[in-house]
């Protein structure tokens, strides 16, 4: 169902990239959008979608949290999420075995943020969150002749959890998960956190990792879903929020001699950043001026006092300060675009939306 007051001809979509602690940037941009429109984000959009840190933000929005409170959560408690115990530092200094971080602090914060709420119990905008399931409760049909799979990309969909637009063979209880489970699954970045083990309302258990491994920018996934669940609409507006453009050099002189271990974290960053840029290009081609992408460079020069450490687990006081500064710079530079967008999200009474 379209949001109250929305044009039946226009669907408004919010998509938020993954990026760990860099989620501060989209949270602050969204905070500015809320300020300009005078409305909370969960009343501005008909469909919200987020991957990894973006998925956490979207689950919070669906629960009724403001963008400001979510940004403050990252700034004030990010260091708890990305903290290594002294025992971990001693027993696994090079992180060669086991995940870099335990998930206890993240689980606690997610429980405090979204509680025990089930997706099917929510109201407001539709939610789409990607994760990659590494262990299904039972084999599922796959593409190809007579093929089945035990692992696959997976999308948490509020409309199905709410019992709407079910396909043949869908069982509502099997498609309903708690918001804290959704947020945990989509943010379980390999090597950083252990995979998530979550259960649906029917009690079936799934193993899952970060949705960023295939959809770090969920804008295209959200747009395709909007085409399906709002088929009568004539216009689709996508607001896509990035977590900072990755521009740190990877010198050939160093990379040419790298093996598996050295490539591990750089390749994860390359895959996520490359897929996000590809989706941005596709949305530009499809939507033109109705694709509102908000993104900013994190800086290349490590000696630049305003440059940000792009590692998505650097929750140091200094790096959070730099992230906050980058967010404000993005808001300043994008002021004309934000003005235009705000008028589209909350059109004046009687004004046409197309």
Short mmCIF file of N, CA, C and O in Angstrom, two decimals, residues 186-302:
data_model
loop_
_atom_site.label_atom_id
_atom_site.label_comp_id
_atom_site.label_asym_id
_atom_site.label_seq_id
_atom_site.Cartn_x
_atom_site.Cartn_y
_atom_site.Cartn_z
N UNK A 186 21.85 -9.45 7.53
CA UNK A 186 22.35 -8.63 6.42
C UNK A 186 23.68 -7.97 6.72
O UNK A 186 24.39 -7.55 5.81
N UNK A 187 24.06 -7.91 8.01
CA UNK A 187 25.31 -7.22 8.39
C UNK A 187 26.40 -8.18 8.84
O UNK A 187 27.43 -7.74 9.37
N UNK A 188 26.22 -9.48 8.61
CA UNK A 188 27.22 -10.47 9.04
C UNK A 188 28.36 -10.55 8.03
O UNK A 188 28.48 -11.51 7.27
N UNK A 189 29.20 -9.52 8.02
CA UNK A 189 30.28 -9.42 7.03
C UNK A 189 31.30 -10.53 7.24
O UNK A 189 31.87 -10.66 8.34
N UNK A 190 31.57 -11.35 6.21
CA UNK A 190 32.55 -12.43 6.34
C UNK A 190 33.91 -11.92 6.81
O UNK A 190 34.38 -10.87 6.37
N UNK A 191 34.52 -12.65 7.68
CA UNK A 191 35.81 -12.40 8.35
C UNK A 191 35.67 -11.39 9.49
O UNK A 191 36.49 -11.39 10.41
N UNK A 192 34.66 -10.53 9.45
CA UNK A 192 34.48 -9.54 10.52
C UNK A 192 33.59 -10.08 11.63
O UNK A 192 33.88 -9.90 12.82
N UNK A 193 32.45 -10.68 11.25
CA UNK A 193 31.52 -11.25 12.22
C UNK A 193 31.20 -12.69 11.84
O UNK A 193 31.25 -13.05 10.66
N UNK A 194 30.84 -13.51 12.82
CA UNK A 194 30.42 -14.86 12.48
C UNK A 194 29.11 -14.81 11.70
O UNK A 194 28.34 -13.85 11.83
N UNK A 195 28.84 -15.80 10.85
CA UNK A 195 27.55 -15.84 10.16
C UNK A 195 26.40 -15.79 11.17
O UNK A 195 26.55 -16.22 12.32
N UNK A 196 25.28 -15.26 10.72
CA UNK A 196 24.10 -15.21 11.59
C UNK A 196 23.35 -16.53 11.49
O UNK A 196 23.25 -17.11 10.41
N UNK A 197 22.82 -16.99 12.60
CA UNK A 197 21.91 -18.13 12.59
C UNK A 197 20.56 -17.62 13.08
O UNK A 197 20.43 -17.20 14.23
N UNK A 198 19.58 -17.62 12.21
CA UNK A 198 18.29 -17.01 12.50
C UNK A 198 17.17 -18.00 12.19
O UNK A 198 17.36 -18.96 11.44
N UNK A 199 15.99 -17.74 12.76
CA UNK A 199 14.84 -18.61 12.53
C UNK A 199 13.63 -17.79 12.13
O UNK A 199 13.46 -16.64 12.58
N UNK A 200 12.79 -18.36 11.27
CA UNK A 200 11.55 -17.71 10.89
C UNK A 200 10.44 -18.08 11.87
O UNK A 200 10.66 -18.82 12.83
N UNK A 201 9.24 -17.56 11.64
CA UNK A 201 8.12 -17.80 12.57
C UNK A 201 7.76 -19.28 12.66
O UNK A 201 7.22 -19.74 13.66
N UNK A 202 8.06 -20.01 11.63
CA UNK A 202 7.75 -21.44 11.62
C UNK A 202 8.82 -22.26 12.35
O UNK A 202 8.67 -23.47 12.53
N UNK A 203 9.91 -21.60 12.76
CA UNK A 203 10.95 -22.28 13.48
C UNK A 203 12.05 -22.88 12.62
O UNK A 203 12.94 -23.56 13.13
N UNK A 204 12.02 -22.59 11.32
CA UNK A 204 13.07 -23.08 10.43
C UNK A 204 14.32 -22.23 10.61
O UNK A 204 14.24 -21.00 10.75
N UNK A 205 15.49 -22.86 10.58
CA UNK A 205 16.74 -22.17 10.86
C UNK A 205 17.56 -21.95 9.59
O UNK A 205 17.68 -22.84 8.75
N UNK A 206 18.13 -20.74 9.49
CA UNK A 206 18.94 -20.35 8.35
C UNK A 206 20.31 -19.88 8.84
O UNK A 206 20.42 -19.27 9.91
N UNK A 207 21.35 -20.12 8.04
CA UNK A 207 22.65 -19.50 8.26
C UNK A 207 22.84 -18.44 7.19
O UNK A 207 22.56 -18.69 6.02
N UNK A 208 23.30 -17.25 7.58
CA UNK A 208 23.35 -16.15 6.60
C UNK A 208 24.54 -15.24 6.82
O UNK A 208 25.03 -15.10 7.94
N UNK A 209 24.98 -14.60 5.73
CA UNK A 209 26.06 -13.61 5.79
C UNK A 209 25.61 -12.33 5.08
O UNK A 209 24.54 -12.27 4.46
N UNK A 210 26.45 -11.33 5.17
CA UNK A 210 26.21 -9.97 4.67
C UNK A 210 25.65 -9.93 3.25
O UNK A 210 26.22 -10.50 2.33
N UNK A 211 24.54 -9.22 3.08
CA UNK A 211 23.96 -9.06 1.75
C UNK A 211 24.84 -8.27 0.80
O UNK A 211 24.64 -8.30 -0.42
N UNK A 212 25.86 -7.59 1.35
CA UNK A 212 26.76 -6.81 0.52
C UNK A 212 27.60 -7.66 -0.40
O UNK A 212 28.20 -7.13 -1.35
N UNK A 213 27.68 -8.97 -0.17
CA UNK A 213 28.48 -9.80 -1.06
C UNK A 213 27.88 -9.88 -2.46
O UNK A 213 28.56 -10.28 -3.40
N UNK A 214 26.61 -9.49 -2.61
CA UNK A 214 26.03 -9.46 -3.95
C UNK A 214 25.19 -8.22 -4.23
O UNK A 214 24.92 -7.91 -5.39
N UNK A 215 24.79 -7.47 -3.21
CA UNK A 215 23.93 -6.29 -3.45
C UNK A 215 24.25 -5.20 -2.44
O UNK A 215 23.39 -4.82 -1.64
N UNK A 216 25.50 -4.70 -2.46
CA UNK A 216 25.87 -3.69 -1.48
C UNK A 216 25.09 -2.40 -1.66
O UNK A 216 24.83 -1.67 -0.72
N UNK A 217 24.72 -2.09 -2.90
CA UNK A 217 23.79 -1.01 -3.20
C UNK A 217 22.48 -1.67 -3.61
O UNK A 217 22.38 -2.24 -4.71
N UNK A 218 21.45 -1.63 -2.77
CA UNK A 218 20.22 -2.38 -3.05
C UNK A 218 19.21 -1.63 -3.91
O UNK A 218 18.06 -2.07 -4.04
N UNK A 219 19.62 -0.52 -4.51
CA UNK A 219 18.66 0.33 -5.22
C UNK A 219 17.95 -0.40 -6.37
O UNK A 219 16.73 -0.26 -6.54
N UNK A 220 18.69 -1.17 -7.16
CA UNK A 220 18.06 -1.86 -8.29
C UNK A 220 17.14 -2.97 -7.79
O UNK A 220 16.05 -3.17 -8.35
N UNK A 221 17.54 -3.69 -6.76
CA UNK A 221 16.66 -4.71 -6.18
C UNK A 221 15.36 -4.07 -5.69
O UNK A 221 14.27 -4.62 -5.89
N UNK A 222 15.49 -2.90 -5.06
CA UNK A 222 14.30 -2.21 -4.56
C UNK A 222 13.42 -1.73 -5.70
O UNK A 222 12.18 -1.82 -5.64
N UNK A 223 14.04 -1.21 -6.75
CA UNK A 223 13.27 -0.70 -7.89
C UNK A 223 12.49 -1.83 -8.56
O UNK A 223 11.30 -1.67 -8.88
N UNK A 224 13.13 -2.97 -8.78
CA UNK A 224 12.45 -4.11 -9.40
C UNK A 224 11.29 -4.57 -8.53
O UNK A 224 10.21 -4.90 -9.03
N UNK A 225 11.50 -4.59 -7.22
CA UNK A 225 10.41 -4.97 -6.31
C UNK A 225 9.26 -3.97 -6.38
O UNK A 225 8.08 -4.36 -6.34
N UNK A 226 9.58 -2.69 -6.49
CA UNK A 226 8.54 -1.67 -6.58
C UNK A 226 7.72 -1.84 -7.86
O UNK A 226 6.49 -1.65 -7.86
N UNK A 227 8.38 -2.19 -8.96
CA UNK A 227 7.65 -2.45 -10.20
C UNK A 227 6.60 -3.54 -9.98
O UNK A 227 5.50 -3.48 -10.54
N UNK A 228 6.94 -4.52 -9.15
CA UNK A 228 6.05 -5.66 -8.94
C UNK A 228 4.92 -5.35 -7.97
O UNK A 228 3.77 -5.72 -8.21
N UNK A 229 5.23 -4.68 -6.86
CA UNK A 229 4.21 -4.48 -5.84
C UNK A 229 3.41 -3.19 -6.02
O UNK A 229 2.35 -3.04 -5.42
N UNK A 230 3.92 -2.28 -6.86
CA UNK A 230 3.17 -1.07 -7.21
C UNK A 230 3.06 -0.96 -8.73
O UNK A 230 3.56 -0.01 -9.35
N UNK A 231 2.42 -1.93 -9.38
CA UNK A 231 2.44 -2.00 -10.85
C UNK A 231 1.68 -0.88 -11.55
O UNK A 231 1.92 -0.63 -12.73
N UNK A 232 0.81 -0.20 -10.85
CA UNK A 232 0.00 0.85 -11.48
C UNK A 232 0.71 2.20 -11.50
O UNK A 232 0.23 3.14 -12.15
N UNK A 233 1.81 2.31 -10.80
CA UNK A 233 2.50 3.60 -10.72
C UNK A 233 3.10 3.98 -12.07
O UNK A 233 3.47 3.13 -12.87
N UNK A 234 3.17 5.28 -12.30
CA UNK A 234 3.74 5.80 -13.54
C UNK A 234 5.14 6.39 -13.33
O UNK A 234 5.88 6.60 -14.30
N UNK A 235 5.49 6.64 -12.08
CA UNK A 235 6.78 7.25 -11.79
C UNK A 235 7.40 6.62 -10.55
O UNK A 235 6.70 6.37 -9.55
N UNK A 236 8.68 6.34 -10.64
CA UNK A 236 9.41 5.74 -9.52
C UNK A 236 10.61 6.63 -9.20
O UNK A 236 11.48 6.83 -10.04
N UNK A 237 10.62 7.17 -7.99
CA UNK A 237 11.71 8.03 -7.54
C UNK A 237 12.59 7.23 -6.58
O UNK A 237 12.10 6.70 -5.57
N UNK A 238 13.87 7.13 -6.88
CA UNK A 238 14.81 6.37 -6.04
C UNK A 238 15.78 7.33 -5.37
O UNK A 238 16.49 8.09 -6.05
N UNK A 239 15.79 7.31 -4.05
CA UNK A 239 16.76 8.07 -3.26
C UNK A 239 17.79 7.07 -2.75
O UNK A 239 17.48 6.20 -1.93
N UNK A 240 19.01 7.16 -3.26
CA UNK A 240 20.06 6.19 -2.98
C UNK A 240 21.17 6.84 -2.16
O UNK A 240 21.78 7.81 -2.62
N UNK A 241 21.41 6.32 -0.97
CA UNK A 241 22.37 6.92 -0.06
C UNK A 241 23.62 6.04 0.06
O UNK A 241 23.52 4.89 0.49
N UNK A 242 24.76 6.59 -0.31
CA UNK A 242 26.02 5.86 -0.21
C UNK A 242 26.67 6.05 1.15
O UNK A 242 26.26 6.89 1.95
N UNK A 243 27.71 5.27 1.40
CA UNK A 243 28.44 5.34 2.67
C UNK A 243 29.87 5.84 2.47
O UNK A 243 30.73 5.63 3.31
N UNK A 244 30.09 6.50 1.33
CA UNK A 244 31.42 7.03 1.04
C UNK A 244 32.10 6.25 -0.06
O UNK A 244 32.14 5.02 -0.03
N UNK A 245 32.61 6.96 -1.04
CA UNK A 245 33.26 6.32 -2.19
C UNK A 245 34.67 5.88 -1.82
O UNK A 245 35.45 6.64 -1.24
N UNK A 246 35.00 4.63 -2.16
CA UNK A 246 36.31 4.07 -1.82
C UNK A 246 37.33 4.43 -2.90
O UNK A 246 37.17 4.04 -4.05
N UNK A 247 38.38 5.15 -2.51
CA UNK A 247 39.36 5.61 -3.49
C UNK A 247 40.80 5.35 -3.05
O UNK A 247 41.74 5.88 -3.62
N UNK A 248 40.98 4.54 -2.02
CA UNK A 248 42.32 4.22 -1.56
C UNK A 248 43.07 3.46 -2.65
O UNK A 248 42.54 2.52 -3.24
N UNK A 249 44.29 3.87 -2.92
CA UNK A 249 45.08 3.24 -3.98
C UNK A 249 45.39 1.78 -3.64
O UNK A 249 45.60 1.42 -2.48
N UNK A 250 45.43 0.94 -4.68
CA UNK A 250 45.95 -0.42 -4.57
C UNK A 250 47.09 -0.49 -5.58
O UNK A 250 46.88 -0.82 -6.75
N UNK A 251 48.31 -0.16 -5.17
CA UNK A 251 49.43 -0.09 -6.12
C UNK A 251 49.72 -1.44 -6.77
O UNK A 251 49.78 -2.47 -6.09
N UNK A 252 49.91 -1.39 -8.06
CA UNK A 252 50.25 -2.61 -8.80
C UNK A 252 51.53 -3.24 -8.26
O UNK A 252 51.64 -4.47 -8.16
N UNK A 253 52.49 -2.39 -7.91
CA UNK A 253 53.79 -2.89 -7.44
C UNK A 253 53.65 -3.77 -6.19
O UNK A 253 54.48 -4.66 -5.97
N UNK A 254 52.59 -3.53 -5.40
CA UNK A 254 52.34 -4.36 -4.22
C UNK A 254 51.41 -5.53 -4.55
O UNK A 254 51.67 -6.68 -4.20
N UNK A 255 50.32 -5.24 -5.28
CA UNK A 255 49.29 -6.25 -5.53
C UNK A 255 49.79 -7.40 -6.40
O UNK A 255 49.29 -8.52 -6.29
N UNK A 256 50.80 -7.14 -7.25
CA UNK A 256 51.27 -8.19 -8.16
C UNK A 256 51.86 -9.39 -7.43
O UNK A 256 51.92 -10.50 -7.98
N UNK A 257 52.27 -9.20 -6.19
CA UNK A 257 52.87 -10.29 -5.42
C UNK A 257 51.95 -10.82 -4.33
O UNK A 257 52.36 -11.66 -3.53
N UNK A 258 50.71 -10.33 -4.28
CA UNK A 258 49.79 -10.76 -3.24
C UNK A 258 49.29 -12.17 -3.50
O UNK A 258 49.12 -12.60 -4.66
N UNK A 259 48.99 -12.87 -2.41
CA UNK A 259 48.34 -14.17 -2.48
C UNK A 259 46.98 -14.09 -1.81
O UNK A 259 46.43 -13.00 -1.61
N UNK A 260 46.46 -15.25 -1.46
CA UNK A 260 45.12 -15.33 -0.89
C UNK A 260 44.95 -14.43 0.32
O UNK A 260 43.97 -13.68 0.43
N UNK A 261 45.88 -14.49 1.24
CA UNK A 261 45.76 -13.76 2.50
C UNK A 261 45.75 -12.25 2.29
O UNK A 261 44.91 -11.54 2.85
N UNK A 262 46.67 -11.76 1.43
CA UNK A 262 46.76 -10.31 1.21
C UNK A 262 45.54 -9.77 0.45
O UNK A 262 45.16 -8.62 0.62
N UNK A 263 44.96 -10.60 -0.41
CA UNK A 263 43.83 -10.14 -1.21
C UNK A 263 42.50 -10.18 -0.44
O UNK A 263 41.51 -9.59 -0.89
N UNK A 264 42.45 -10.87 0.68
CA UNK A 264 41.19 -11.16 1.34
C UNK A 264 40.34 -9.93 1.59
O UNK A 264 39.20 -9.84 1.12
N UNK A 265 40.86 -8.95 2.32
CA UNK A 265 40.06 -7.77 2.61
C UNK A 265 39.97 -6.80 1.43
O UNK A 265 38.89 -6.25 1.18
N UNK A 266 41.04 -6.57 0.68
CA UNK A 266 40.90 -5.70 -0.49
C UNK A 266 39.86 -6.20 -1.50
O UNK A 266 39.09 -5.41 -2.05
N UNK A 267 39.81 -7.51 -1.72
CA UNK A 267 38.88 -8.01 -2.73
C UNK A 267 37.44 -7.86 -2.26
O UNK A 267 36.53 -7.59 -3.06
N UNK A 268 37.19 -8.01 -0.95
CA UNK A 268 35.85 -7.80 -0.43
C UNK A 268 35.42 -6.36 -0.65
O UNK A 268 34.29 -6.07 -1.07
N UNK A 269 36.33 -5.43 -0.41
CA UNK A 269 36.06 -4.01 -0.64
C UNK A 269 35.81 -3.73 -2.11
O UNK A 269 34.88 -3.00 -2.47
N UNK A 270 36.63 -4.31 -2.99
CA UNK A 270 36.48 -4.10 -4.43
C UNK A 270 35.13 -4.62 -4.92
O UNK A 270 34.42 -3.95 -5.69
N UNK A 271 34.75 -5.82 -4.48
CA UNK A 271 33.49 -6.41 -4.91
C UNK A 271 32.29 -5.56 -4.48
O UNK A 271 31.37 -5.31 -5.26
N UNK A 272 32.32 -5.09 -3.24
CA UNK A 272 31.20 -4.30 -2.73
C UNK A 272 31.14 -2.94 -3.40
O UNK A 272 30.07 -2.48 -3.80
N UNK A 273 32.29 -2.29 -3.55
CA UNK A 273 32.32 -0.97 -4.16
C UNK A 273 31.97 -1.05 -5.65
O UNK A 273 31.20 -0.23 -6.17
N UNK A 274 32.49 -2.07 -6.33
CA UNK A 274 32.21 -2.21 -7.75
C UNK A 274 30.76 -2.48 -8.04
O UNK A 274 30.17 -1.90 -8.97
N UNK A 275 30.13 -3.33 -7.22
CA UNK A 275 28.71 -3.63 -7.45
C UNK A 275 27.85 -2.40 -7.16
O UNK A 275 26.87 -2.14 -7.87
N UNK A 276 28.24 -1.61 -6.15
CA UNK A 276 27.48 -0.40 -5.82
C UNK A 276 27.54 0.60 -6.98
O UNK A 276 26.53 1.21 -7.35
N UNK A 277 28.72 0.77 -7.56
CA UNK A 277 28.88 1.70 -8.68
C UNK A 277 28.10 1.22 -9.92
O UNK A 277 27.53 2.03 -10.66
N UNK A 278 28.08 -0.08 -10.14
CA UNK A 278 27.34 -0.64 -11.27
C UNK A 278 25.85 -0.36 -11.13
O UNK A 278 25.18 0.04 -12.10
N UNK A 279 25.31 -0.57 -9.94
CA UNK A 279 23.89 -0.31 -9.70
C UNK A 279 23.58 1.18 -9.89
O UNK A 279 22.53 1.54 -10.43
N UNK A 280 24.49 2.03 -9.46
CA UNK A 280 24.29 3.48 -9.63
C UNK A 280 24.18 3.82 -11.11
O UNK A 280 23.30 4.58 -11.53
N UNK A 281 25.06 3.24 -11.93
CA UNK A 281 25.02 3.46 -13.38
C UNK A 281 23.69 2.97 -13.96
O UNK A 281 23.05 3.67 -14.76
N UNK A 282 23.24 1.80 -13.55
CA UNK A 282 22.00 1.24 -14.09
C UNK A 282 20.79 2.10 -13.72
O UNK A 282 19.90 2.33 -14.55
N UNK A 283 20.75 2.58 -12.48
CA UNK A 283 19.63 3.43 -12.05
C UNK A 283 19.64 4.77 -12.79
O UNK A 283 18.58 5.30 -13.15
N UNK A 284 20.83 5.31 -13.02
CA UNK A 284 20.93 6.55 -13.81
C UNK A 284 20.35 6.35 -15.20
O UNK A 284 19.60 7.19 -15.72
N UNK A 285 20.71 5.22 -15.83
CA UNK A 285 20.24 4.96 -17.19
C UNK A 285 18.74 4.75 -17.24
O UNK A 285 18.07 5.18 -18.17
N UNK A 286 18.19 4.10 -16.23
CA UNK A 286 16.75 3.79 -16.22
C UNK A 286 15.90 4.99 -15.81
O UNK A 286 14.85 5.24 -16.41
N UNK A 287 16.34 5.71 -14.79
CA UNK A 287 15.49 6.72 -14.17
C UNK A 287 15.87 8.15 -14.48
O UNK A 287 15.06 9.06 -14.29
N UNK A 288 17.09 8.39 -14.94
CA UNK A 288 17.51 9.77 -15.21
C UNK A 288 17.44 10.63 -13.97
O UNK A 288 17.97 10.30 -12.91
N UNK A 289 16.73 11.76 -14.07
CA UNK A 289 16.66 12.71 -12.96
C UNK A 289 15.85 12.21 -11.77
O UNK A 289 15.85 12.86 -10.71
N UNK A 290 15.17 11.09 -11.92
CA UNK A 290 14.42 10.53 -10.79
C UNK A 290 15.28 9.59 -9.94
O UNK A 290 14.78 8.94 -9.02
N UNK A 291 16.58 9.52 -10.27
CA UNK A 291 17.53 8.79 -9.43
C UNK A 291 18.35 9.82 -8.67
O UNK A 291 19.16 10.54 -9.25
N UNK A 292 18.15 9.90 -7.36
CA UNK A 292 18.85 10.85 -6.52
C UNK A 292 19.92 10.10 -5.71
O UNK A 292 19.62 9.45 -4.71
N UNK A 293 21.15 10.17 -6.19
CA UNK A 293 22.25 9.48 -5.52
C UNK A 293 23.04 10.49 -4.70
O UNK A 293 23.48 11.53 -5.21
N UNK A 294 23.23 10.19 -3.41
CA UNK A 294 24.00 11.05 -2.52
C UNK A 294 25.23 10.27 -2.06
O UNK A 294 25.12 9.29 -1.33
N UNK A 295 26.41 10.72 -2.51
CA UNK A 295 27.66 10.03 -2.23
C UNK A 295 28.79 11.04 -2.16
O UNK A 295 28.70 12.14 -2.74
N UNK A 296 29.85 10.69 -1.45
CA UNK A 296 30.99 11.59 -1.32
C UNK A 296 32.28 10.77 -1.20
O UNK A 296 32.27 9.65 -0.67
N UNK A 297 33.36 11.33 -1.71
CA UNK A 297 34.65 10.66 -1.57
C UNK A 297 35.08 10.67 -0.11
O UNK A 297 34.81 11.63 0.63
N UNK A 298 35.76 9.61 0.28
CA UNK A 298 36.30 9.53 1.64
C UNK A 298 37.70 10.12 1.71
O UNK A 298 38.25 10.26 2.79
N UNK A 299 38.28 10.46 0.56
CA UNK A 299 39.61 11.04 0.52
C UNK A 299 40.68 10.00 0.24
O UNK A 299 40.59 8.86 0.70
N UNK A 300 41.68 10.37 -0.54
CA UNK A 300 42.75 9.44 -0.93
C UNK A 300 44.02 9.61 -0.11
O UNK A 300 44.72 8.66 0.18
N UNK A 301 44.31 10.84 0.25
CA UNK A 301 45.58 11.15 0.91
C UNK A 301 45.48 10.89 2.42
O UNK A 301 44.72 11.56 3.12
N UNK A 302 46.22 9.92 2.95
CA UNK A 302 46.14 9.63 4.39
C UNK A 302 46.63 10.78 5.25
O UNK A 302 46.34 10.83 6.45
#
